[in-house]
Coordinates of C-alpha atoms and ligand atoms in Angstrom, one line a residue:
M28 CA 3.3 -2.5 -42.2
S29 CA 0.1 -1.0 -41.0
A30 CA -1.8 -4.1 -42.2
Q31 CA 0.0 -6.1 -39.5
R32 CA -0.9 -3.7 -36.8
K33 CA -3.4 -4.6 -34.1
T34 CA -6.2 -2.2 -33.7
V35 CA -7.1 -1.5 -30.1
L36 CA -10.2 0.4 -29.3
V37 CA -9.9 2.4 -26.1
T38 CA -12.9 3.7 -24.3
G39 CA -12.5 6.4 -21.6
A40 CA -9.6 7.6 -23.7
T41 CA -9.8 11.2 -22.6
G42 CA -10.1 10.0 -19.0
K43 CA -7.6 8.9 -16.3
Q44 CA -7.3 5.2 -17.0
G45 CA -7.9 5.1 -20.8
G46 CA -5.6 8.1 -21.1
A47 CA -2.9 6.3 -19.1
L48 CA -3.2 3.2 -21.2
I49 CA -2.7 5.2 -24.4
Q50 CA 0.3 7.0 -22.9
S51 CA 1.8 3.6 -21.9
L52 CA 1.2 2.1 -25.4
L53 CA 2.7 5.2 -27.0
S54 CA 5.8 5.1 -24.9
S55 CA 6.4 1.4 -25.3
P56 CA 8.9 0.1 -27.8
D57 CA 6.0 -2.1 -29.1
T58 CA 3.9 1.0 -30.0
A59 CA 4.4 0.5 -33.7
G60 CA 2.4 -2.7 -33.4
F61 CA -0.8 -1.0 -32.6
N62 CA -3.4 1.3 -34.1
I63 CA -5.1 3.1 -31.3
I64 CA -8.7 4.1 -31.6
A65 CA -9.6 6.7 -28.9
V66 CA -13.3 6.9 -28.3
T67 CA -14.8 10.2 -27.1
R68 CA -18.2 11.9 -27.2
D69 CA -16.5 15.2 -28.1
V70 CA -13.8 14.9 -30.8
A71 CA -13.2 18.7 -30.5
S72 CA -12.3 18.7 -26.8
S73 CA -8.7 19.7 -26.0
R74 CA -8.0 16.3 -24.6
A75 CA -9.3 14.6 -27.8
L76 CA -7.3 16.9 -30.1
K77 CA -4.2 16.2 -28.1
L78 CA -4.7 12.5 -28.4
G79 CA -5.3 12.8 -32.1
A80 CA -2.0 14.6 -32.6
N81 CA -0.2 11.3 -31.9
F82 CA 1.1 9.4 -34.9
N83 CA -0.9 6.1 -34.4
V84 CA -3.9 7.4 -32.5
S85 CA -7.2 8.0 -34.4
V86 CA -10.0 9.8 -32.4
V87 CA -13.5 8.5 -33.0
D88 CA -16.7 10.0 -32.0
G89 CA -18.8 7.5 -30.0
D90 CA -21.1 7.0 -27.1
L91 CA -21.0 3.9 -24.9
A92 CA -24.8 3.9 -25.1
Q93 CA -24.4 2.7 -28.7
P94 CA -21.2 0.6 -29.0
E95 CA -22.4 -1.1 -32.2
A96 CA -22.2 2.3 -33.9
I97 CA -18.6 2.7 -32.8
F98 CA -17.6 -0.7 -34.3
Q99 CA -19.4 0.1 -37.5
K100 CA -16.9 3.0 -37.9
V101 CA -13.7 1.1 -37.0
S102 CA -13.9 -2.7 -37.6
P103 CA -11.9 -4.8 -37.7
V104 CA -10.8 -4.4 -34.0
W105 CA -8.4 -6.8 -32.4
G106 CA -8.5 -5.5 -28.8
V107 CA -10.9 -3.5 -26.7
Y108 CA -10.2 -1.6 -23.5
S109 CA -13.5 -1.1 -21.7
V110 CA -14.2 1.3 -18.8
Q111 CA -17.5 3.0 -17.8
V112 CA -18.2 5.8 -15.4
N113 CA -20.4 5.3 -12.4
S114 CA -24.0 5.8 -13.4
D115 CA -27.3 4.0 -13.7
A116 CA -26.2 3.1 -17.3
E117 CA -22.9 1.5 -16.2
E118 CA -24.1 -2.1 -16.3
Q119 CA -26.0 -1.8 -19.6
Q120 CA -23.0 0.0 -21.2
G121 CA -20.5 -2.5 -19.8
M122 CA -22.5 -5.4 -21.2
A123 CA -23.3 -3.8 -24.5
I124 CA -19.7 -3.3 -25.4
V125 CA -19.0 -7.0 -24.6
D126 CA -21.8 -7.9 -27.0
A127 CA -20.4 -5.6 -29.7
A128 CA -16.9 -7.0 -29.2
V129 CA -18.0 -10.6 -29.6
A130 CA -20.1 -9.8 -32.6
H131 CA -17.2 -8.0 -34.3
G132 CA -14.6 -10.8 -33.8
V133 CA -12.5 -9.0 -31.1
R134 CA -9.7 -11.3 -29.9
H135 CA -8.7 -9.7 -26.6
F136 CA -10.9 -7.7 -24.2
V137 CA -9.6 -5.8 -21.2
Y138 CA -12.2 -4.7 -18.7
S139 CA -11.3 -2.2 -16.0
S140 CA -13.4 -3.1 -13.0
G141 CA -12.7 -2.7 -9.3
D142 CA -11.5 -4.8 -6.4
R143 CA -14.1 -6.2 -4.1
G144 CA -12.0 -7.7 -1.3
G145 CA -9.0 -9.4 -3.1
P146 CA -8.6 -12.2 -5.6
E147 CA -10.6 -14.8 -3.6
K148 CA -13.6 -12.6 -2.5
S149 CA -14.0 -10.4 -5.6
P150 CA -15.5 -13.1 -7.8
I151 CA -18.1 -14.0 -5.3
N152 CA -18.7 -10.6 -3.6
P153 CA -20.9 -8.1 -5.5
T154 CA -21.0 -6.0 -2.3
K155 CA -23.8 -3.5 -1.4
V156 CA -22.1 -0.7 -3.2
K157 CA -24.1 -0.1 -6.4
N158 CA -21.3 0.6 -8.8
F159 CA -19.2 -2.3 -7.4
A160 CA -22.2 -4.7 -7.9
A161 CA -22.5 -3.4 -11.5
K162 CA -18.9 -4.3 -12.1
Y163 CA -19.4 -7.7 -10.6
R164 CA -22.2 -8.4 -13.0
I165 CA -20.3 -7.0 -16.0
E166 CA -17.3 -9.3 -15.2
N167 CA -19.5 -12.3 -15.1
Y168 CA -21.2 -11.4 -18.3
L169 CA -17.8 -10.9 -20.0
M170 CA -16.6 -14.3 -18.8
E171 CA -19.7 -16.0 -20.1
R172 CA -19.9 -14.3 -23.4
A173 CA -16.1 -14.7 -24.0
A174 CA -16.2 -18.4 -23.3
A175 CA -19.2 -18.9 -25.7
S176 CA -17.8 -16.6 -28.4
P177 CA -17.0 -18.1 -31.8
Q178 CA -13.6 -16.5 -31.8
K179 CA -12.9 -17.6 -28.2
M180 CA -12.3 -14.1 -27.2
T181 CA -9.8 -13.8 -24.3
Y182 CA -10.1 -11.3 -21.5
T183 CA -8.2 -9.6 -18.8
I184 CA -10.1 -8.1 -15.8
L185 CA -8.3 -5.3 -14.0
R186 CA -9.5 -4.7 -10.5
P187 CA -7.9 -1.5 -9.2
V188 CA -8.4 -0.2 -5.7
T189 CA -8.9 3.5 -4.9
F190 CA -7.1 5.9 -7.2
F191 CA -4.5 8.3 -5.7
E192 CA -5.9 10.7 -8.3
N193 CA -9.0 11.2 -6.1
L194 CA -6.8 13.6 -4.1
T195 CA -7.3 16.8 -6.1
T196 CA -7.1 20.4 -5.1
D197 CA -10.8 21.0 -5.7
I198 CA -13.8 20.4 -3.3
H199 CA -14.0 16.8 -4.5
G200 CA -10.4 16.1 -3.5
K201 CA -10.9 17.9 -0.2
G202 CA -14.1 15.9 0.5
F203 CA -12.3 12.7 -0.3
A204 CA -9.4 13.6 2.0
R205 CA -11.8 14.3 4.9
M206 CA -13.7 11.0 4.4
W207 CA -10.4 9.1 4.4
E208 CA -9.4 10.9 7.6
Q209 CA -12.8 9.9 9.1
M210 CA -11.8 6.3 8.6
G211 CA -9.3 6.7 11.5
D212 CA -7.0 3.7 11.9
K213 CA -8.5 1.7 9.1
K214 CA -6.0 1.7 6.2
L215 CA -7.2 2.4 2.6
Q216 CA -5.6 0.8 -0.4
F217 CA -4.5 2.9 -3.3
V218 CA -3.1 2.7 -6.8
S219 CA -2.1 5.2 -9.4
T220 CA -4.0 5.4 -12.7
R221 CA -0.7 5.5 -14.5
D222 CA 0.1 2.0 -13.2
I223 CA -3.4 0.8 -14.2
G224 CA -2.7 2.1 -17.7
R225 CA 0.8 0.5 -17.7
I226 CA -0.6 -2.9 -16.8
A227 CA -3.5 -2.6 -19.3
A228 CA -0.8 -1.9 -21.9
Y229 CA 1.1 -5.1 -20.9
S230 CA -2.1 -7.1 -21.3
F231 CA -2.4 -5.9 -24.9
M232 CA 1.3 -6.4 -25.6
H233 CA 1.3 -9.9 -24.0
P234 CA -2.2 -11.2 -24.4
H235 CA -1.2 -14.8 -23.9
D236 CA 0.3 -14.1 -20.4
Y237 CA -2.8 -12.1 -19.5
R238 CA -5.3 -14.5 -20.9
N239 CA -8.5 -15.0 -18.9
V240 CA -7.2 -13.6 -15.6
A241 CA -8.4 -11.0 -13.1
L242 CA -5.8 -8.9 -11.2
T243 CA -6.2 -6.7 -8.2
L244 CA -4.0 -3.7 -8.7
V245 CA -2.7 -2.0 -5.6
G246 CA 0.4 0.2 -4.9
D247 CA 0.0 1.2 -1.2
E248 CA -2.2 1.0 1.9
L249 CA -2.2 3.6 4.6
T250 CA -4.3 5.8 6.9
Q251 CA -4.8 9.4 6.1
T252 CA -2.6 10.2 9.2
E253 CA 0.2 8.2 7.7
A254 CA -0.2 10.0 4.4
E255 CA -0.4 13.4 6.1
V256 CA 3.3 13.1 7.2
M257 CA 4.4 12.5 3.6
F258 CA 2.1 15.1 2.2
K259 CA 3.4 17.8 4.5
A260 CA 7.0 16.8 3.7
A261 CA 6.4 17.1 0.0
V262 CA 4.0 20.0 -0.2
G263 CA 5.0 22.0 2.9
S264 CA 1.5 22.3 4.3
P265 CA -1.3 20.0 5.6
M266 CA -3.5 18.1 3.2
P267 CA -6.5 20.4 2.4
M268 CA -9.8 18.9 3.7
A269 CA -13.4 19.8 3.6
P270 CA -14.9 20.5 7.0
C271 CA -16.1 17.4 8.9
P272 CA -19.9 18.2 8.7
V273 CA -19.6 18.7 4.9
A274 CA -18.0 15.3 4.4
S275 CA -20.5 13.6 6.8
T276 CA -23.4 15.3 5.0
V277 CA -22.2 14.2 1.6
K278 CA -21.8 10.6 2.8
F279 CA -25.3 10.7 4.2
L280 CA -26.9 12.4 1.1
L281 CA -25.0 10.1 -1.3
K282 CA -25.6 7.0 0.7
G283 CA -26.3 4.8 -2.3
T284 CA -22.9 5.7 -3.8
V285 CA -20.1 7.5 -1.9
G286 CA -21.7 6.8 1.5
D287 CA -22.0 3.0 0.9
M288 CA -18.5 2.9 -0.6
F289 CA -16.9 4.5 2.5
R290 CA -19.0 2.3 4.8
W291 CA -17.6 -0.7 2.8
F292 CA -14.0 0.6 3.1
E293 CA -14.5 0.6 6.8
S294 CA -16.4 -2.6 7.4
E295 CA -14.8 -4.9 4.7
G296 CA -12.3 -3.1 2.5
Y297 CA -10.1 -4.0 -0.4
G298 CA -8.0 -7.1 -0.3
G299 CA -5.0 -6.4 -2.5
D300 CA -1.6 -7.8 -1.7
V301 CA 0.7 -4.7 -1.9
A302 CA 4.0 -6.6 -1.6
A303 CA 3.0 -9.2 -4.2
C304 CA 1.7 -6.5 -6.6
R305 CA 4.9 -4.5 -6.2
Q306 CA 7.0 -7.6 -6.8
L307 CA 5.1 -8.4 -10.0
Y308 CA 5.2 -4.8 -11.2
P309 CA 8.4 -3.1 -10.0
G310 CA 8.0 0.7 -9.8
M311 CA 4.3 0.5 -8.7
K312 CA 3.7 3.9 -7.1
D313 CA 3.3 4.2 -3.4
F314 CA 1.9 7.3 -1.8
K315 CA 5.4 8.8 -1.2
A316 CA 6.3 8.5 -4.9
W317 CA 2.9 9.6 -6.1
I318 CA 2.8 12.8 -4.0
E319 CA 6.4 13.6 -4.9
E320 CA 5.4 13.4 -8.6
N321 CA 2.1 15.2 -8.2
K322 CA 2.8 17.8 -5.5
G323 CA 2.9 20.6 -8.2
Q324 CA -0.8 21.0 -8.2
W325 CA -0.9 21.9 -4.5
L326 CA 2.2 24.1 -4.7
S327 CA 0.6 26.2 -7.4
T328 CA -2.7 26.8 -5.6
Ligands
NAP427 N1 -11.8 6.8 -8.5 C1 -11.5 5.6 -8.0 O1 -10.9 5.6 -6.9 C2 -11.8 4.3 -8.7 C3 -11.3 3.1 -8.2 C4 -11.6 1.9 -8.9 C5 -12.4 1.9 -10.0 N2 -12.9 3.2 -10.4 C6 -13.8 3.2 -11.6 O2 -13.2 3.9 -12.7 C7 -14.2 4.2 -13.6 C8 -13.9 5.6 -14.1 O3 -12.7 5.6 -14.8 P1 -11.8 6.9 -14.9 O4 -11.7 7.6 -13.6 O5 -10.6 6.6 -15.7 O6 -12.7 7.9 -15.8 P2 -12.7 9.4 -15.9 O7 -11.3 10.0 -15.8 O8 -13.8 10.0 -15.1 O9 -13.1 9.6 -17.5 C9 -14.3 9.2 -17.9 C10 -14.1 8.8 -19.4 O10 -15.3 8.1 -19.8 C11 -15.8 8.7 -21.1 N3 -17.2 8.6 -21.1 C12 -18.1 8.9 -20.1 N4 -19.4 8.6 -20.5 C13 -19.3 8.2 -21.8 C14 -20.2 7.7 -22.7 N5 -21.5 7.7 -22.5 N6 -19.7 7.3 -24.0 C15 -18.4 7.3 -24.2 N7 -17.5 7.7 -23.4 C16 -17.9 8.1 -22.2 C17 -15.3 10.2 -21.0 O11 -15.0 10.5 -22.4 P3 -15.6 11.9 -23.1 O12 -16.1 12.8 -22.0 O13 -14.4 12.4 -23.8 O14 -16.7 11.4 -24.0 C18 -13.9 10.0 -20.3 O15 -12.9 9.6 -21.2 C19 -15.5 4.1 -12.8 O16 -16.2 3.0 -13.3 C20 -15.1 3.9 -11.4 O17 -16.0 3.1 -10.6 C21 -12.6 4.3 -9.8

């Protein structure tokens, strides 16, 4: 039985998107078809230990700086889920895991990228946002390497918009809320990381249907003022926000990253089709559903 299982190597397994993918695979009726390899730099962390307690999840110590070393431990791998964090190493890490996947005969590669203006613009629009441009180059590298691979590796590129999960109770979440509020009437597109994980899981369960495609993933688009009404109704108090000067200073000081990103949200912005995405994936969370499910974190502070 286990010999027939497909091994899926999940990077970012202890994080939001990779974690959501694993939860989706584990809760699917098809879960028995997969051996899940969860990659982490710290196998002793509480998140890693929790993952490892699941029947078909093996936790493997690995660093995206050396993907070849990860494959040496776990080959053969049928599928790879690839996500990197925003850093100067993002592009190199994102390309290196493509190389390792090709070298180790991987059949299906799912790359979690980011939307850059919708399905038409994203393939031709690196943008001036550093980590968006890194994703643009990784996508192109993946497509080229997959097409030239001996195994004709297939790929799915997921292009999520902003995560609802940026709204946290800490200073990062408060800063994010204020920067969103500073966008005024310009709507921002959102998606829940649980939905990203769900769709990543579909792409491993139905690789033929998700063969060589790129999908913008979006669940809602709204201004902070519109969200504020739903937030207050769910939580009973206003959305906590950092003071205006703090948010403006952060945007100024981090102009190469957060600052450029918010400028891009205002001047160009994501191009997902909310209605089409929700039709394709019924149950895709909008803000109302997301805050209803997640309000507990504000109620307990
Ligand atoms: N936030 C948004 O609104 C948004 C929207 C679109 C796209 N994105 C993109 O989403 C990505 C981040 O995804 P996420 O939010 O799901 O991540 P996350 O929750 O921040 O988790 C990061 C994960 O990456 C792992 N990791 C970090 N450095 C590593 C390394 N050198 N080697 C191996 N593993 C490493 C961590 O594992 P360990 O610590 O256990 O090793 C952890 O599992 C970024 O590229 C960002 O641009 C974000």
